PDB file of C-alpha atoms in Angstrom:
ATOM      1  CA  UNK A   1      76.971  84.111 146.404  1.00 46.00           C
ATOM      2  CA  UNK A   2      79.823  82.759 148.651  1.00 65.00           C
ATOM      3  CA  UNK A   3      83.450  84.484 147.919  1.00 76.00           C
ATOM      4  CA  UNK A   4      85.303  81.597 146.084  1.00 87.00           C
ATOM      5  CA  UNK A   5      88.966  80.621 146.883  1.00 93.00           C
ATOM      6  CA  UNK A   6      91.584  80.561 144.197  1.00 95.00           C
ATOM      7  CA  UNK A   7      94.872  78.737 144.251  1.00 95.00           C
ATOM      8  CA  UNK A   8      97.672  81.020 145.523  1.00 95.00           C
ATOM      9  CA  UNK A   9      99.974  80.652 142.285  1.00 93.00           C
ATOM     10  CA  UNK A  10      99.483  83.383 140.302  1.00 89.00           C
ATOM     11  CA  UNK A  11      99.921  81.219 137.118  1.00 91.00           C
ATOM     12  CA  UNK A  12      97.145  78.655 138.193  1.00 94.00           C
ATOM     13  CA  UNK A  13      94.907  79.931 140.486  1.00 94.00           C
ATOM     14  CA  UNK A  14      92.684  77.481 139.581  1.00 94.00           C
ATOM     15  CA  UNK A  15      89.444  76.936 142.017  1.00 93.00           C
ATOM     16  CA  UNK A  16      89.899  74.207 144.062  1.00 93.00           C
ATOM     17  CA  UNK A  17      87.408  71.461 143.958  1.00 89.00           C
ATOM     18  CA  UNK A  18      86.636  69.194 146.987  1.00 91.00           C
ATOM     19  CA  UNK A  19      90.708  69.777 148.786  1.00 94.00           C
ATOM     20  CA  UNK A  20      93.201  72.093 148.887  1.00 95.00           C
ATOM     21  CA  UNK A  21      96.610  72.421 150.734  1.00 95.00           C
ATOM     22  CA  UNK A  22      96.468  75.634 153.128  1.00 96.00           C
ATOM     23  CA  UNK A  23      98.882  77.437 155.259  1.00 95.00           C
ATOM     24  CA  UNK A  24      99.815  78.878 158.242  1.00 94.00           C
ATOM     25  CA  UNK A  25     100.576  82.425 156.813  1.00 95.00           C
ATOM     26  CA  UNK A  26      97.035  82.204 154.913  1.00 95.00           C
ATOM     27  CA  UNK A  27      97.600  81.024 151.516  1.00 96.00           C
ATOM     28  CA  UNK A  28      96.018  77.840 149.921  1.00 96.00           C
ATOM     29  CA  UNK A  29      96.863  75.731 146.984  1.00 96.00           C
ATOM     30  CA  UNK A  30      95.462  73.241 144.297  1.00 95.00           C
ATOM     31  CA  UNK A  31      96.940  69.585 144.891  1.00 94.00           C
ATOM     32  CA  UNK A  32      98.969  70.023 141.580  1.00 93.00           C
ATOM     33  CA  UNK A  33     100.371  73.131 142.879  1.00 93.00           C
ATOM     34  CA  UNK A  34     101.410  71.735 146.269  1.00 92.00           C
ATOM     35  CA  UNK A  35     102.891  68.255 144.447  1.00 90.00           C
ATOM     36  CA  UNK A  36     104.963  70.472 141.834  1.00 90.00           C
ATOM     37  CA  UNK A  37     106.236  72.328 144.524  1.00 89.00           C
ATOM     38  CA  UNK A  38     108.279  72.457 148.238  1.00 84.00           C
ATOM     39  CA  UNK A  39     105.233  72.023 149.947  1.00 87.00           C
ATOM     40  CA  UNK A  40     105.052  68.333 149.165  1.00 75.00           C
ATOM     41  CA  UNK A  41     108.442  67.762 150.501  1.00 68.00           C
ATOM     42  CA  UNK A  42     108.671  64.745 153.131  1.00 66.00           C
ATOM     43  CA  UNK A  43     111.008  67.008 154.893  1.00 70.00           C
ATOM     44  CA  UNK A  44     109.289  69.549 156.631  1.00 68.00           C
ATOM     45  CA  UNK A  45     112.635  71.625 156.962  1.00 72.00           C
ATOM     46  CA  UNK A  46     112.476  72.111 153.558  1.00 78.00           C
ATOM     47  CA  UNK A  47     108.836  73.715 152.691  1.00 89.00           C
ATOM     48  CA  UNK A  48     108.482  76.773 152.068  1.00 92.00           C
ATOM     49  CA  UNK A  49     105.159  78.888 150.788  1.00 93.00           C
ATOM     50  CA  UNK A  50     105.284  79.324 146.981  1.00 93.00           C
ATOM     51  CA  UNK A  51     103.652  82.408 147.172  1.00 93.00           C
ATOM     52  CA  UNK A  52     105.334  84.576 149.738  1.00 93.00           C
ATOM     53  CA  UNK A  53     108.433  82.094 150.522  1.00 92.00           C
ATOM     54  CA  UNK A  54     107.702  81.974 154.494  1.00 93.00           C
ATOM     55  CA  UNK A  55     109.455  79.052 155.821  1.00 93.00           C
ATOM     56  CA  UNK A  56     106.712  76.226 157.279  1.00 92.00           C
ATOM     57  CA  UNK A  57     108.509  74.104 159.386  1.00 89.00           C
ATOM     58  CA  UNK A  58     106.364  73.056 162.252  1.00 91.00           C
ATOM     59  CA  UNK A  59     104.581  69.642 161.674  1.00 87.00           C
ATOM     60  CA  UNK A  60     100.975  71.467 161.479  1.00 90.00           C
ATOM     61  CA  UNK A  61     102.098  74.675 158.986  1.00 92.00           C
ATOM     62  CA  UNK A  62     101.229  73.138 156.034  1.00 93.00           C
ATOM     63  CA  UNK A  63      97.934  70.895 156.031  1.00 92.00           C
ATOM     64  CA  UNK A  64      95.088  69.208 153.708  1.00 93.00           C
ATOM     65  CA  UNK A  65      91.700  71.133 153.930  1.00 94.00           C
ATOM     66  CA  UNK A  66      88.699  69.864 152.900  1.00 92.00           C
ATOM     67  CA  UNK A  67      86.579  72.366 151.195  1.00 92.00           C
ATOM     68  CA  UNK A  68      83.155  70.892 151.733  1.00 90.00           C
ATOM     69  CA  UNK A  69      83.057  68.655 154.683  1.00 92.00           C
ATOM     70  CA  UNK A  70      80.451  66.629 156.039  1.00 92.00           C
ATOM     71  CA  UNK A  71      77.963  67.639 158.424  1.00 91.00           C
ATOM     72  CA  UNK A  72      78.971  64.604 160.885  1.00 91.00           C
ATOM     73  CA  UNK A  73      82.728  66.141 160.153  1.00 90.00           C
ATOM     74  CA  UNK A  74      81.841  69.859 161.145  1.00 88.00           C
ATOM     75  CA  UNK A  75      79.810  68.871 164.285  1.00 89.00           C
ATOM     76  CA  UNK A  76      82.667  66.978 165.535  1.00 91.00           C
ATOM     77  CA  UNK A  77      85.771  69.205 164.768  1.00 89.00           C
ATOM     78  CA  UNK A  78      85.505  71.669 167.275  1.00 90.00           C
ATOM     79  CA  UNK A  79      83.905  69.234 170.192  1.00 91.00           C
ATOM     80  CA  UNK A  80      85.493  68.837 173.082  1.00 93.00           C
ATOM     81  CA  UNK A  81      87.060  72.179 172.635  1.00 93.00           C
ATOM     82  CA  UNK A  82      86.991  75.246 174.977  1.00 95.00           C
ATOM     83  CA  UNK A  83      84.923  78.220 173.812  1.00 95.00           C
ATOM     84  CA  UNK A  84      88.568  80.369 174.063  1.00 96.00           C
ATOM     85  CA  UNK A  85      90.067  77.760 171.563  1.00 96.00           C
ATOM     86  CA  UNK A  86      87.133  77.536 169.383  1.00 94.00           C
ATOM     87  CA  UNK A  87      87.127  81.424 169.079  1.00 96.00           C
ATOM     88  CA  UNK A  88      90.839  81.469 168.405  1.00 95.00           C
ATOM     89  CA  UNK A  89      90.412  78.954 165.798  1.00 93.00           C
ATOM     90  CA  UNK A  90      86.925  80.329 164.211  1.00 94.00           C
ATOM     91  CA  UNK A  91      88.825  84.022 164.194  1.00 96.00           C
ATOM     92  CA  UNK A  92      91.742  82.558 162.342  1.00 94.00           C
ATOM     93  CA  UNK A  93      89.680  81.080 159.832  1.00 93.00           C
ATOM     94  CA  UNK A  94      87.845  84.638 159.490  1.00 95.00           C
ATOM     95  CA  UNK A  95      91.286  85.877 159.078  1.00 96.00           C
ATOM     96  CA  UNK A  96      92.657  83.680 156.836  1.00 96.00           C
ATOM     97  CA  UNK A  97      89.018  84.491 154.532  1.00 95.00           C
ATOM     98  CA  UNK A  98      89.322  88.300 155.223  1.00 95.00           C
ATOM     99  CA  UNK A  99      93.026  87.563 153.846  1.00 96.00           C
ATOM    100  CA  UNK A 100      92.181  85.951 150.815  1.00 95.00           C
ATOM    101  CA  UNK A 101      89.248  88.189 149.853  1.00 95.00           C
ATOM    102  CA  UNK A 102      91.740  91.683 150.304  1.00 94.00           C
ATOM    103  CA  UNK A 103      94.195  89.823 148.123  1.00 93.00           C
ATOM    104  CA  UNK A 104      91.530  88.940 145.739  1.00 93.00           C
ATOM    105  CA  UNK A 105      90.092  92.077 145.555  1.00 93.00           C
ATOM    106  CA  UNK A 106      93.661  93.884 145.277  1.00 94.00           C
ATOM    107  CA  UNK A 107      94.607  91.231 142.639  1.00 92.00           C
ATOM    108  CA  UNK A 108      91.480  92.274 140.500  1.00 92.00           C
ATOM    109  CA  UNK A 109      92.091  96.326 140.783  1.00 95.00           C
ATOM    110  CA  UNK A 110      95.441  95.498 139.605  1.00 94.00           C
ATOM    111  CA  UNK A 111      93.919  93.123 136.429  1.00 93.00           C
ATOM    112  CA  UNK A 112      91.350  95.955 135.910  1.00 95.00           C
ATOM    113  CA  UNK A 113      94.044  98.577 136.234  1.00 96.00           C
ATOM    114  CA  UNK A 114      96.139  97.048 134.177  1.00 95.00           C
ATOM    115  CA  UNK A 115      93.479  95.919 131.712  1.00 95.00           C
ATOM    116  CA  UNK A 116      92.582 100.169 131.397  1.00 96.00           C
ATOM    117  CA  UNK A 117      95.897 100.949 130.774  1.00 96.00           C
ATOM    118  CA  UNK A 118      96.212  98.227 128.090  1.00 96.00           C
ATOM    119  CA  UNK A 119      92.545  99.487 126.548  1.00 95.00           C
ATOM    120  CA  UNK A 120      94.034 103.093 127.149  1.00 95.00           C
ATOM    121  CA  UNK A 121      96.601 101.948 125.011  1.00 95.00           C
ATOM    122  CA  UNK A 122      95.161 100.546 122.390  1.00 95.00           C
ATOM    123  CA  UNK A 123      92.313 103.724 122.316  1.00 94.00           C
ATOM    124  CA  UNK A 124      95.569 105.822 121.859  1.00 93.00           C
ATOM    125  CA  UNK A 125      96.898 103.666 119.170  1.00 94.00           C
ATOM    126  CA  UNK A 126      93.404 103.319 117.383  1.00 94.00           C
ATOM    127  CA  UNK A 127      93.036 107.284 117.597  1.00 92.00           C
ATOM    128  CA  UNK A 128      96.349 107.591 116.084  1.00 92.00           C
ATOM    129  CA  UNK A 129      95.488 105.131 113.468  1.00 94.00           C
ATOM    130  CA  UNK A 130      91.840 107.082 112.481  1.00 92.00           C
ATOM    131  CA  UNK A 131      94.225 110.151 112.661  1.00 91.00           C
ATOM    132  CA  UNK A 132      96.128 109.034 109.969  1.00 92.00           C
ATOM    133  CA  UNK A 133      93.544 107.586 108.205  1.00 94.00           C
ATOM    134  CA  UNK A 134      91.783 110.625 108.111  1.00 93.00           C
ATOM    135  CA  UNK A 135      94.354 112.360 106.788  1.00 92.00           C
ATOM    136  CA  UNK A 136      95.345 109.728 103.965  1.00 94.00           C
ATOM    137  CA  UNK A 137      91.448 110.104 103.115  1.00 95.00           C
ATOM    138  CA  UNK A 138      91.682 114.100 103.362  1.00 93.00           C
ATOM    139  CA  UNK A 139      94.622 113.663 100.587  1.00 94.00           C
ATOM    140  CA  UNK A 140      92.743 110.982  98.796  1.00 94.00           C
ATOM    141  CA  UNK A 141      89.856 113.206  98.599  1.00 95.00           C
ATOM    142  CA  UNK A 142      91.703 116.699  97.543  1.00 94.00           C
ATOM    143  CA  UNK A 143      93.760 114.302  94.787  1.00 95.00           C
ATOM    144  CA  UNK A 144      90.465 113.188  93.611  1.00 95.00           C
ATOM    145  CA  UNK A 145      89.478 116.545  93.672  1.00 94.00           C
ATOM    146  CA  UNK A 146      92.412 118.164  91.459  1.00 95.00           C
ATOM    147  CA  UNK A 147      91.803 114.603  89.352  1.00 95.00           C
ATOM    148  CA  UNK A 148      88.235 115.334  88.513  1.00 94.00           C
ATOM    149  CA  UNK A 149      89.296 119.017  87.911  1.00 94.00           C
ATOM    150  CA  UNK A 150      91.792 118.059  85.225  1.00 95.00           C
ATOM    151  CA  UNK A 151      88.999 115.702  84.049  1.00 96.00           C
ATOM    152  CA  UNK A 152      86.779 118.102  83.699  1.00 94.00           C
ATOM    153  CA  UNK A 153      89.290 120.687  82.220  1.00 94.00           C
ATOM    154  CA  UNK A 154      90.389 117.995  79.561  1.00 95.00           C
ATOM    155  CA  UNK A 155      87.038 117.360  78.191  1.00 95.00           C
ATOM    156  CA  UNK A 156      86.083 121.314  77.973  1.00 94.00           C
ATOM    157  CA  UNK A 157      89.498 121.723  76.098  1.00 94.00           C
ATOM    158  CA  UNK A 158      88.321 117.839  73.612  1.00 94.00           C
ATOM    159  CA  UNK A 159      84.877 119.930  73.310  1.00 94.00           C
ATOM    160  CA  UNK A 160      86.409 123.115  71.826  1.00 94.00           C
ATOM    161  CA  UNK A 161      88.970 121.136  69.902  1.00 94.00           C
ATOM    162  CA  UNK A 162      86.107 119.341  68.757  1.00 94.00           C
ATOM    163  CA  UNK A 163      84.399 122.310  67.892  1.00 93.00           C
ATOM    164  CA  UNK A 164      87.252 123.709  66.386  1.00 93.00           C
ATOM    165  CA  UNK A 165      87.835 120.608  64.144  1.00 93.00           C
ATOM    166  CA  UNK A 166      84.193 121.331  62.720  1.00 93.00           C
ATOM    167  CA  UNK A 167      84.803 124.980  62.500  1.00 92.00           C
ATOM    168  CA  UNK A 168      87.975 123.822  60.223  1.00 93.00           C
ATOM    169  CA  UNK A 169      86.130 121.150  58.424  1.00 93.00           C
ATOM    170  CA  UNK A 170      83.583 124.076  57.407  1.00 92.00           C
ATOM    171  CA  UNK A 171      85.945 126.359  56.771  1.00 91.00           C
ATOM    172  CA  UNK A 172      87.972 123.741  54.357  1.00 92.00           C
ATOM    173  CA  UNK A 173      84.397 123.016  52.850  1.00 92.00           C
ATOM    174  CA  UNK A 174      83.717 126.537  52.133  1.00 91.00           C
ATOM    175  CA  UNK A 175      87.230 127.401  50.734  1.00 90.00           C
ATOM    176  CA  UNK A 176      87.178 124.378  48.469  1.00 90.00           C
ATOM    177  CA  UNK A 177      83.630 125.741  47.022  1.00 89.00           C
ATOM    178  CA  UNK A 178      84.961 128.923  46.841  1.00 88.00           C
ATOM    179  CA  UNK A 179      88.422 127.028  44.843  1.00 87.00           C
ATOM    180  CA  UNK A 180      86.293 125.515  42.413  1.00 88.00           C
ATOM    181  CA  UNK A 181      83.842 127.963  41.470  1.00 86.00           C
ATOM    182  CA  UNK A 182      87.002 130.214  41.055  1.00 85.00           C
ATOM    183  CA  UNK A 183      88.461 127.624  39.310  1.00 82.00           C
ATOM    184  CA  UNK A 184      85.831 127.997  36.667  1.00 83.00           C
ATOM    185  CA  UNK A 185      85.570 131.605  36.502  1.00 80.00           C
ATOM    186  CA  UNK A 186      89.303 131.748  36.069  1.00 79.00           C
ATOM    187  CA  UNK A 187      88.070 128.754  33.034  1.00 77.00           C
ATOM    188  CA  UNK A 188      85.488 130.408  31.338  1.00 74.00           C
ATOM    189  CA  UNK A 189      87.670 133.089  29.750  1.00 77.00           C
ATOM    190  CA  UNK A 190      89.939 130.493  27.917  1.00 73.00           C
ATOM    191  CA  UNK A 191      87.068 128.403  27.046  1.00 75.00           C
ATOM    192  CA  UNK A 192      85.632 131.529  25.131  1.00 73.00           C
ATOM    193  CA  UNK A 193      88.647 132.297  23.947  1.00 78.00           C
ATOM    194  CA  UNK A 194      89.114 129.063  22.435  1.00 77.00           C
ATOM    195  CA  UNK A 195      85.783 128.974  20.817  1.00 77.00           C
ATOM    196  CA  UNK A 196      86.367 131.882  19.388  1.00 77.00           C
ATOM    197  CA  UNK A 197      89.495 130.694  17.931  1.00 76.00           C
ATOM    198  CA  UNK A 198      88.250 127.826  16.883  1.00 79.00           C
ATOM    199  CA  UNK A 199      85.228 129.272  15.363  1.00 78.00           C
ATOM    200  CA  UNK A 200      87.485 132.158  13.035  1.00 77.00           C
ATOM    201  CA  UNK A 201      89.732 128.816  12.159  1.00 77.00           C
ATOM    202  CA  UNK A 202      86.747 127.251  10.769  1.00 75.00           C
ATOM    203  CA  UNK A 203      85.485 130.166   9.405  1.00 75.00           C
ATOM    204  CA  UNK A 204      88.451 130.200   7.222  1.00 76.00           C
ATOM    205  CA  UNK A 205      87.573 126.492   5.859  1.00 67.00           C
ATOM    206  CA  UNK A 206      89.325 124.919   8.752  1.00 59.00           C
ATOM    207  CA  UNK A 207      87.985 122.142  11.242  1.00 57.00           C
ATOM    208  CA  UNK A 208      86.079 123.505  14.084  1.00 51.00           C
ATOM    209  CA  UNK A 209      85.158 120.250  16.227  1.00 53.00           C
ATOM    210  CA  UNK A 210      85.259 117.963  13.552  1.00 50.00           C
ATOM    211  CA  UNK A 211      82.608 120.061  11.153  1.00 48.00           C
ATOM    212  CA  UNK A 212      84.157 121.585   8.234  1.00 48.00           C
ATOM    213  CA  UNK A 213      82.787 124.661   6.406  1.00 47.00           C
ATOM    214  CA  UNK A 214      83.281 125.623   3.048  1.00 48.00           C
ATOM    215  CA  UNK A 215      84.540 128.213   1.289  1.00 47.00           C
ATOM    216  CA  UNK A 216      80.601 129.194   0.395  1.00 50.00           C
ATOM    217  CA  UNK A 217      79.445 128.978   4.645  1.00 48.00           C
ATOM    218  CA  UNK A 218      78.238 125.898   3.884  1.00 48.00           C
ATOM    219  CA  UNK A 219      78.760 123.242   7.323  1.00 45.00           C
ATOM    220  CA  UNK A 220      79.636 119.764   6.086  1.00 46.00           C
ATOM    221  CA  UNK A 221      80.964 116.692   8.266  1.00 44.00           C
ATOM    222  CA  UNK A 222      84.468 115.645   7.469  1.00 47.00           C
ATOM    223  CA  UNK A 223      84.663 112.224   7.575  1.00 39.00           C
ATOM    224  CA  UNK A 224      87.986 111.685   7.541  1.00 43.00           C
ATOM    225  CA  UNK A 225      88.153 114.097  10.711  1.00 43.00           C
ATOM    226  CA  UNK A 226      85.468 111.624  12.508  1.00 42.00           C
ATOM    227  CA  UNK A 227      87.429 108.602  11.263  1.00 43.00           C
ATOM    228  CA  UNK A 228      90.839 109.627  12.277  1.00 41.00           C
ATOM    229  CA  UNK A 229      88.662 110.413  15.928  1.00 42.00           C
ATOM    230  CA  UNK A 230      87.194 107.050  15.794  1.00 42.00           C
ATOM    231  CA  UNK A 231      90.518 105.265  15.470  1.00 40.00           C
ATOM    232  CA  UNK A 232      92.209 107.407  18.229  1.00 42.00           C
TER     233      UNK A 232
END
């Protein structure tokens, strides 16, 4: 594949298509570049090259090439010519190729260089960013650690409070059994002690739950006893 030409302004360099404006110190142009610029001056005086600012005042400096002539055109260039002028002018147009391709080939080591240093960059910046990121994570982590560590402590200290809130309940269980059986123990004497009372009362012709004995030992129901009960 054929080495393809670029316009000479570094913020076109567009490919031209069918012309292109070329110099005498080797650099060629797109149409729009050579219009916007010095070049396209009616004064020749007044050109100059855009890209390295060499003045171009001779009529033939600055002229219109046409990138893909006809055959009739390229048979009938160079005739009539001597062989020493068609060498001169077939080695300036392998120097003026042998230009463009070094500056091409300089201008992409630069864009690649620059490019690496830019992707350098950026590997730095990403590296620092994982670096961080691994750290925030390695903090995250440990937190989540010490987290599920309280977690875990927590629920072993709800399962023996638990287990001592049963151990409580049973306790309170037991002591109120205890209570009320003592309760009754501590009952039973006065309950026999009242019977007793009762009993020698109605031994002596008294009441003794509402039955009345007589003076013979005789048990009879006072009535007015179970009234006066009835009406309570």
């Amino acid at each position: 594949m054929d080495f393809q030409l670029r316009c000479n302004h570094l913020r076109c360099r567009e490919k031209p298509k069918d012309k292109a404006v070329v110099t005498t110190c080797s650099h060629i142009f797109c149409l729009a570049c050579s219009d916007s610029s010095t070049l396209g001056a009616g004064d020749s005086a007044a050109r100059t090259c855009p890209a390295c600012g060499t003045p171009l005042e001779k009529p033939y400096d600055v002229t219109v090439a046409a990138l893909s002539p006809t055959d009739d055109y390229k048979m009938s260039i160079l005739s009539g010519l001597s062989p020493t002028v068609i060498m001169e002018c077939a080695n300036s147009g392998l120097a003026f190729w042998a230009y463009q391709s070094s500056q091409e080939i300089y201008y992409q080591e630069h864009a690649n260089k620059s490019l690496k240093q830019q992707l350098d960059a950026k590997n730095q910046e990403l590296g620092g960013v994982k670096g961080a990121a691994r750290e925030q994570i390695g903090g995250l982590e440990e937190a989540l650690h010490e987290a599920s560590d309280k977690i875990h402590k927590l629920s072993r200290s709800l399962a023996e409070m638990e287990e001592g809130r049963k151990s409580l309940e049973r306790d309170r269980n037991r002591y109120r059994v205890s209570y009320e059986k003592l309760k009754q123990k501590a009952l039973v004497p006065d309950i026999e002690n009242a019977a007793e009372e009762n009993a020698a009362f109605a031994a002596q012709g008294g009441d003794f739950g509402g039955v009345r004995t007589s003076r013979n030992g005789s048990v009879g129901t006072d009535y007015r006893a179970r009234g006066a009960h009835k009406y309570r």
